PDB file of C-alpha atoms in Angstrom:
ATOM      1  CA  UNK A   1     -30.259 -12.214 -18.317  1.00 41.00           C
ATOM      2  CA  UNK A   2     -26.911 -10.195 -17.957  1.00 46.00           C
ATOM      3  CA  UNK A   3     -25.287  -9.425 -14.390  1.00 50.00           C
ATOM      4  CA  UNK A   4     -25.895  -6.808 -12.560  1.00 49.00           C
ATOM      5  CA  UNK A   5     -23.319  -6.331 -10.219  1.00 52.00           C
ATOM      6  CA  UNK A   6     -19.303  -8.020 -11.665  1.00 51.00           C
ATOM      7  CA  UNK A   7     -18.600 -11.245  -9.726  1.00 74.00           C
ATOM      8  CA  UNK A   8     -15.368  -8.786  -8.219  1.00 75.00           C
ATOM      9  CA  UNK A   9     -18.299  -6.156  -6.531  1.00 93.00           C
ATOM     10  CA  UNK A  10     -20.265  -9.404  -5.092  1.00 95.00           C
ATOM     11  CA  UNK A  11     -16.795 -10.662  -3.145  1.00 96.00           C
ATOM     12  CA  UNK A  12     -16.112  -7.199  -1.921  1.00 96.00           C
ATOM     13  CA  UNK A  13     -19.857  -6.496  -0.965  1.00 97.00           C
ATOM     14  CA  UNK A  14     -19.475 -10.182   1.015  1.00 98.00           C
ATOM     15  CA  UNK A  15     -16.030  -8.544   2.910  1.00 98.00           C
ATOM     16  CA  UNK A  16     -17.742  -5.282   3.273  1.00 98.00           C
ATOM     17  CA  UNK A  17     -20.117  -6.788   5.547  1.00 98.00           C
ATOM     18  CA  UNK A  18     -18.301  -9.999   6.877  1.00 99.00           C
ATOM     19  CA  UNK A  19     -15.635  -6.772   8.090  1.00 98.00           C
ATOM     20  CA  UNK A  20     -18.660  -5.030   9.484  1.00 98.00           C
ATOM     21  CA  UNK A  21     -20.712  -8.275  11.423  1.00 99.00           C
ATOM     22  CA  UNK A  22     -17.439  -9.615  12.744  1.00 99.00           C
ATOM     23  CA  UNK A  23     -16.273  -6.537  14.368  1.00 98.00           C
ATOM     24  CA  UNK A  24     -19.228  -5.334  16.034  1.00 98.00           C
ATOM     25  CA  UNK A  25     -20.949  -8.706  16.777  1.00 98.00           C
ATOM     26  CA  UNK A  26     -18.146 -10.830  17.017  1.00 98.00           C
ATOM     27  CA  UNK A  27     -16.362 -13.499  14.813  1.00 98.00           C
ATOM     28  CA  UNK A  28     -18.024 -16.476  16.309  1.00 97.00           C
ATOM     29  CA  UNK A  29     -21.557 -14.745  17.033  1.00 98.00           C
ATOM     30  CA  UNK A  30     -21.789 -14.402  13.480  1.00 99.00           C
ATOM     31  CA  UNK A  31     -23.125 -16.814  10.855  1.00 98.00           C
ATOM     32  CA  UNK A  32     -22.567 -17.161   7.269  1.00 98.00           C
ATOM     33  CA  UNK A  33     -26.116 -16.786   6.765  1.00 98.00           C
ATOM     34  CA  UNK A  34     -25.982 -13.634   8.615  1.00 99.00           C
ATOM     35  CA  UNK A  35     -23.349 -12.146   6.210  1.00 98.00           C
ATOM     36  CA  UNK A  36     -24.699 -13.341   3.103  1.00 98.00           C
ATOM     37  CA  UNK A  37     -28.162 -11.325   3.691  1.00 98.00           C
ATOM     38  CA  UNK A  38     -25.990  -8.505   5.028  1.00 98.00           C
ATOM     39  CA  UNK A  39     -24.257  -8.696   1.347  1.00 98.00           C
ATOM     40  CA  UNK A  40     -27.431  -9.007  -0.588  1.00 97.00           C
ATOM     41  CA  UNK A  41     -25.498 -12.524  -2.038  1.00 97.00           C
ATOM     42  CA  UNK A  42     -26.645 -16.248  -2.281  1.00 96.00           C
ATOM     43  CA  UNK A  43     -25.077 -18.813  -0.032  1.00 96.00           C
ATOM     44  CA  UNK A  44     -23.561 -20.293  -3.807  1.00 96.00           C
ATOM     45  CA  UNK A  45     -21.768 -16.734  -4.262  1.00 95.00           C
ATOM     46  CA  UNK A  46     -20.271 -16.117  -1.150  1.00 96.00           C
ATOM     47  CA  UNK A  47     -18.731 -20.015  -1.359  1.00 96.00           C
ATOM     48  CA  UNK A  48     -17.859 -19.335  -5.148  1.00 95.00           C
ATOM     49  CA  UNK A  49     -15.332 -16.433  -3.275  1.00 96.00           C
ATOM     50  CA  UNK A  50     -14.430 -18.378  -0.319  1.00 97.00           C
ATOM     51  CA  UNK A  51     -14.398 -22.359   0.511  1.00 97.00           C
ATOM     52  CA  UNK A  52     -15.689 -21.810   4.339  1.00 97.00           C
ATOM     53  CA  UNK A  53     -15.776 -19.134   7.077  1.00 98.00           C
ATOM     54  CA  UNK A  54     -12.447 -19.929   8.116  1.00 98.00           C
ATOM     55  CA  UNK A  55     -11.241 -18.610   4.681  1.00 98.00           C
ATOM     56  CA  UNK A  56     -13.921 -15.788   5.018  1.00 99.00           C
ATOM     57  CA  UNK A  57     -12.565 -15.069   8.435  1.00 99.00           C
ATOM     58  CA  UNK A  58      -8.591 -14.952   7.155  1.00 99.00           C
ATOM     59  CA  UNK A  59      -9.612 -12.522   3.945  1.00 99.00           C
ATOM     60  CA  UNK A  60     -11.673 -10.183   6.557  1.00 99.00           C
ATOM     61  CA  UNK A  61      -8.712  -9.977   8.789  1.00 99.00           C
ATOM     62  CA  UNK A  62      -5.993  -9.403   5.914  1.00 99.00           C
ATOM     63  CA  UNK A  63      -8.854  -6.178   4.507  1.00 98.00           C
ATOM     64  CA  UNK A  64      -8.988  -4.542   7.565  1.00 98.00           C
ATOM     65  CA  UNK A  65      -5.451  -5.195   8.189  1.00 98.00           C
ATOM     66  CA  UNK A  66      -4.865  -3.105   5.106  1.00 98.00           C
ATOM     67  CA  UNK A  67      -7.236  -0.667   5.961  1.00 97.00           C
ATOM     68  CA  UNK A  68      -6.296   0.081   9.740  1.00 98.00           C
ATOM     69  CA  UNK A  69      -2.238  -0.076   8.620  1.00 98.00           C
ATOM     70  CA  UNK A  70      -3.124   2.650   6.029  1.00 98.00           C
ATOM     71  CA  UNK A  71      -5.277   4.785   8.153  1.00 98.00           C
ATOM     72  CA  UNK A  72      -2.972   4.409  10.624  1.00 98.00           C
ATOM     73  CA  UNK A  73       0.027   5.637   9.193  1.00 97.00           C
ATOM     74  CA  UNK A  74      -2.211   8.178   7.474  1.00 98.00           C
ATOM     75  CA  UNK A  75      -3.315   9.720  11.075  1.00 98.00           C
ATOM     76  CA  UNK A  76       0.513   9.325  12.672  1.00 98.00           C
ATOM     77  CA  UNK A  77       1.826  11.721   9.647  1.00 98.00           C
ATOM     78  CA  UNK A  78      -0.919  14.384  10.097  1.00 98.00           C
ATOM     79  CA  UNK A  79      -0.560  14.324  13.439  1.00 98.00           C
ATOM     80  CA  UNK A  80       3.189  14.416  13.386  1.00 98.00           C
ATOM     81  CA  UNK A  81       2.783  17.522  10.893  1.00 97.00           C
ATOM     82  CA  UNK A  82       0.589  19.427  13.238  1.00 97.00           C
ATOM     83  CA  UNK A  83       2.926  18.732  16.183  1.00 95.00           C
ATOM     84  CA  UNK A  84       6.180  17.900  15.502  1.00 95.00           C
ATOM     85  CA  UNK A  85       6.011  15.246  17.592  1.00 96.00           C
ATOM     86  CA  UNK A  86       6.247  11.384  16.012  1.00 96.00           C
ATOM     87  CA  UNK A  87       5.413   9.519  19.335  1.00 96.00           C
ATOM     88  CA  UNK A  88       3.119  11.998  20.355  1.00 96.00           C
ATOM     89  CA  UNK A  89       1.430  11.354  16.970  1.00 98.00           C
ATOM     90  CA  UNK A  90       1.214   7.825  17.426  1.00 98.00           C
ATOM     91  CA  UNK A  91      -1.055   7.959  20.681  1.00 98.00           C
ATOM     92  CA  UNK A  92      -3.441  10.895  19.094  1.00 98.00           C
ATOM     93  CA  UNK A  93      -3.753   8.938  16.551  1.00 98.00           C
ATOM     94  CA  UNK A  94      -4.984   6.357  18.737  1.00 98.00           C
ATOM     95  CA  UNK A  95      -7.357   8.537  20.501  1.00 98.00           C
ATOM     96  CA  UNK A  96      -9.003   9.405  17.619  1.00 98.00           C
ATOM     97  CA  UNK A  97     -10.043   5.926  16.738  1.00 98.00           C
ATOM     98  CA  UNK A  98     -10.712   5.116  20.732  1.00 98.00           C
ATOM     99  CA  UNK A  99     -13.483   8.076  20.064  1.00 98.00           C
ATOM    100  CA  UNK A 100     -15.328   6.834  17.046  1.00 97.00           C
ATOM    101  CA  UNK A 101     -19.198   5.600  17.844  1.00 96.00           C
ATOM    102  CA  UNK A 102     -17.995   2.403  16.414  1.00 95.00           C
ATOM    103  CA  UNK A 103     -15.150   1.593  18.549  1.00 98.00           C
ATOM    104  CA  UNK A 104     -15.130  -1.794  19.699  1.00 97.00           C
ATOM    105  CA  UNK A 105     -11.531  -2.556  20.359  1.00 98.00           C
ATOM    106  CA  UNK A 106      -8.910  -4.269  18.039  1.00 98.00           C
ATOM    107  CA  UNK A 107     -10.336  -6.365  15.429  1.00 98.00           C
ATOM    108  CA  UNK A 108      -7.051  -8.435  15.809  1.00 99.00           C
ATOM    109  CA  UNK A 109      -7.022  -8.690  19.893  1.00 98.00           C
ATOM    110  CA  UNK A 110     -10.705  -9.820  19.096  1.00 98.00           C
ATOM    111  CA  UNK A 111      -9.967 -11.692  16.614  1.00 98.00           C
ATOM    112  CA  UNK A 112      -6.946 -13.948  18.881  1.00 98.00           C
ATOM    113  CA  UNK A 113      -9.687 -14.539  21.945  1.00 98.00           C
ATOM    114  CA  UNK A 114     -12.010 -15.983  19.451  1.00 98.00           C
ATOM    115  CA  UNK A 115      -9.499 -17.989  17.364  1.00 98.00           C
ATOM    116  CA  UNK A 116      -7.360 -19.891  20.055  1.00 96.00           C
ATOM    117  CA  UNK A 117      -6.346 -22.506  17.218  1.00 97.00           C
ATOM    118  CA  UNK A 118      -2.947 -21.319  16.044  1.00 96.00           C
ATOM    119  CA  UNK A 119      -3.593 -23.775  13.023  1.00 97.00           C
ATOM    120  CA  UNK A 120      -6.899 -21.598  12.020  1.00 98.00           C
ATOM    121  CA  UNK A 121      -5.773 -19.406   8.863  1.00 97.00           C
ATOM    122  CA  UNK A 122      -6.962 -16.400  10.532  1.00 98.00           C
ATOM    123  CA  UNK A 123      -4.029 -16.388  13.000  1.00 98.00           C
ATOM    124  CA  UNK A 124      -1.611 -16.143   9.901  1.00 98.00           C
ATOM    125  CA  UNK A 125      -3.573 -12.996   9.302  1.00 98.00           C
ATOM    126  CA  UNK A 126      -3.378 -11.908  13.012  1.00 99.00           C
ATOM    127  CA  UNK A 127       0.465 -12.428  12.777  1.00 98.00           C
ATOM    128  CA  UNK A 128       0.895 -10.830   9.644  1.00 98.00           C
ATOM    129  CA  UNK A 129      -1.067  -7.580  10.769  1.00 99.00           C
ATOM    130  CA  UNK A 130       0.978  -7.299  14.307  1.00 98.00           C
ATOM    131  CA  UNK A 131       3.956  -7.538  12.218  1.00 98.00           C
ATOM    132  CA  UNK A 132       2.810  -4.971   9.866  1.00 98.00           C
ATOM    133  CA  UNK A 133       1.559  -2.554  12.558  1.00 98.00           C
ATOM    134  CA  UNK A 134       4.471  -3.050  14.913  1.00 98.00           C
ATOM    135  CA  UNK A 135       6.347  -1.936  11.274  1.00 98.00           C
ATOM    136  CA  UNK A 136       4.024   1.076  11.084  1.00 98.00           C
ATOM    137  CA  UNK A 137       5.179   2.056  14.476  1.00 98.00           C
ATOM    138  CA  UNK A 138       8.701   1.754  14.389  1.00 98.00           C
ATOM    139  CA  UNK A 139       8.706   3.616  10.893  1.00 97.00           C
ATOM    140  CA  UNK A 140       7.316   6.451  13.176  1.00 97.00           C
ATOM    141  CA  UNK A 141       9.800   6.415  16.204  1.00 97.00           C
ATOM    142  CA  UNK A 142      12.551   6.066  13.352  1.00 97.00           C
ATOM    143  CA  UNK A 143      11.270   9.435  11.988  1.00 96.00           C
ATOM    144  CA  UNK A 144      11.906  10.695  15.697  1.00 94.00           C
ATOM    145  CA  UNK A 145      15.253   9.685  15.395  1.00 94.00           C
ATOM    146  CA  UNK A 146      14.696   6.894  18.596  1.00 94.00           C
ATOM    147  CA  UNK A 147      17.671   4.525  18.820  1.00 93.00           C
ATOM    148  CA  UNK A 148      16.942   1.042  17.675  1.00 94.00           C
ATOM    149  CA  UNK A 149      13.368   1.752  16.868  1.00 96.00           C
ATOM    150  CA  UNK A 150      12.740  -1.864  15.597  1.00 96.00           C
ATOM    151  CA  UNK A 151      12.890  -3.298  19.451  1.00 95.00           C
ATOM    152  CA  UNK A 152      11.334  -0.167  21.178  1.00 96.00           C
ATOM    153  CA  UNK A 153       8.559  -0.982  18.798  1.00 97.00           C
ATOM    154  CA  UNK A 154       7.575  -3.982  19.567  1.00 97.00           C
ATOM    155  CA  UNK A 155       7.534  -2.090  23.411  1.00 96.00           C
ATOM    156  CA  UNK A 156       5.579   0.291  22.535  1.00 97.00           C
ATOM    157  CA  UNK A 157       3.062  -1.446  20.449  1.00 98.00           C
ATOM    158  CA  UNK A 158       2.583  -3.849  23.693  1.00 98.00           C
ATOM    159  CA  UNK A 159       1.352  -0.630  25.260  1.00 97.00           C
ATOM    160  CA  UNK A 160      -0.889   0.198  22.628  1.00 98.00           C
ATOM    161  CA  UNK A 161      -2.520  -3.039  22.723  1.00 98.00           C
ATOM    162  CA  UNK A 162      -2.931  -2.582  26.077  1.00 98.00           C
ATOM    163  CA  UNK A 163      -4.609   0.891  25.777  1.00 98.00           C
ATOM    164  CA  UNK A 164      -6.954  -0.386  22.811  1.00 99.00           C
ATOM    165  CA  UNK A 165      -8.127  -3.233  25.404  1.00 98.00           C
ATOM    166  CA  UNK A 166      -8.736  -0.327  28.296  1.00 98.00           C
ATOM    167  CA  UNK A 167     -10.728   2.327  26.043  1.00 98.00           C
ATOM    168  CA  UNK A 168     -12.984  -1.090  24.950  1.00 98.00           C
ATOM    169  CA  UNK A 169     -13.096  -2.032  28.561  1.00 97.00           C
ATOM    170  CA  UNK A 170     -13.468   1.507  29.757  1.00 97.00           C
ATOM    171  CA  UNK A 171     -15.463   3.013  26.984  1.00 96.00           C
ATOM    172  CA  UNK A 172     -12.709   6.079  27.062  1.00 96.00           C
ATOM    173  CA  UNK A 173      -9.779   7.598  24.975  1.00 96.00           C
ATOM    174  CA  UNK A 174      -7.828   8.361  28.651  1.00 97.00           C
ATOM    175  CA  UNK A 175      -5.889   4.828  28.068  1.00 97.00           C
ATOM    176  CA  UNK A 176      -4.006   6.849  24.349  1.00 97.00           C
ATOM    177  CA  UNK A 177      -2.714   9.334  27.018  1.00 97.00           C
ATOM    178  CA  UNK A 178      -1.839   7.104  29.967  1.00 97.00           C
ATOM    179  CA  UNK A 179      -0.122   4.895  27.241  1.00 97.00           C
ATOM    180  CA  UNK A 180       2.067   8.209  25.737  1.00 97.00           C
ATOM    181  CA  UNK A 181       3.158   9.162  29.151  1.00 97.00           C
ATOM    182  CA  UNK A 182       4.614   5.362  30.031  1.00 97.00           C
ATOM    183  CA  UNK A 183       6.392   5.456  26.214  1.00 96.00           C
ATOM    184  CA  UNK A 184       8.126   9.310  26.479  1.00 95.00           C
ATOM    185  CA  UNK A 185       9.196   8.003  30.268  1.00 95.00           C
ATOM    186  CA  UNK A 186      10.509   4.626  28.451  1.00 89.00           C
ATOM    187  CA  UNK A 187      12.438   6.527  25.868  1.00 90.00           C
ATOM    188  CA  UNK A 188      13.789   8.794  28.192  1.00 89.00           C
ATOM    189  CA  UNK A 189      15.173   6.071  30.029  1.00 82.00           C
ATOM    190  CA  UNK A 190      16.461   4.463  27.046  1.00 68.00           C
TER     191      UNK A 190
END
C-alpha cells in the first residue's frame, strides 16, 4: 500500500497543530494525544519525528520563532515604508498582532511561565528567539539611525514584552501605543 502523505508532510502536519494547541490552550494543558488527533498521525509517527514532548515542545518554539521573526520584520518594513518612521513601525506592528482574534500573548512569555526548568530544551529555544527578536529590533532602530541600537534594544524590547503581557491581560492594542510613547521619550533622552 503506498503513502499517502511523505513522512516530511506528517512532521510538519504534527508542528502545525502542536504550534496551534500549545498557543491557544497552553503548553502543559495539552497532551500528546491531543496533538496527534489534531495532526491526523499515530502516536508511532509523531515519536518517529520527535523522542518526547519536551523535544516536540523545543521544535514548536524554534517554528514559530521563525515565523513571528519573519512576520515581524515583514510588518516593521511596511510600516516603516508607509510612515517613515522605524520605531513608530515597530509598535504598529505590534498592534496589529495585539488585534488578531487569535491573540493570546507571546508564545515565548507563555512558553517561560510554563517551563520554569532552565535545563528543559525549550528554554534554549526561548533564548534563542529573544535573542533573535531583540536582533529584529535593533536592525530597525539602526535603520533610524539611533545611537548604539544593540543596548537600546534590549530596552525597548523589555517594553514590548511588557505591552504583549498588557493587551493579553487587557484584551486591547492601547499597551503598542503606551509602549511607543515611553520608547520616543527614552530616545529622546538618550
Amino acid at each position: 500500500m503506498a503513502r499517502t502523505k511523505p513522512t516530511a508532510d506528517a512532521r510538519e502536519r504534527v508542528l502545525e497543530a502542536a504550534d496551534r494547541l500549545f498557543y491557544r490552550d497552553g503548553i502543559r494543558a495539552t497532551g500528546v494525544d491531543t496533538v496527534i488527533a489534531a495532526a491526523g498521525v499515530a502516536k508511532m509517527t509523531l515519536y518517529a519525528h520527535f523522542k518526547s514532548k519536551d523535544e516536540l515542545i523545543a521544535a514548536y518554539l524554534r517554528r514559530r520563532s521563525e515565523h513571528v521573526c519573519t512576520w515581524f520584520a515583514s510588518a516593521v518594513v511596511r510600516y516603516a515604508e508607509q510612515s517613515g518612521d522605524w520605531l513608530d513601525a515597530i509598535f504598529a506592528a505590534l498592534k496589529e498582532w495585539f488585534r488578531t482574534p487569535d491573540f493570546r500573548g507571546c508564545a515565548f512569555i507563555n512558553a517561560t511561565a510554563e517551563l520554569p526548568d532552565p535545563s528543559h530544551p525549550g528554554r534554549s529555544a526561548i533564548d534563542e528567539h529573544a535573542a533573535r527578536f531583540t536582533a529584529a529590533v535593533a536592525d530597525a532602530l539602526k535603520k533610524a539611525r539611533v545611537n548604539d541600537a544593540d543596548t537600546v534594544a534590549a530596552a525597548v524590547t523589555m517594553l514590548i514584552d511588557g505591552a504583549i503581557v498588557a493587551a493579553a491581560r487587557d484584551g486591547t492594542s492601547d499597551s503598542a501605543d503606551q509602549a511607543f510613547e515611553v520608547a520616543r521619550t527614552l530616545l529622546q533622552r538618550a
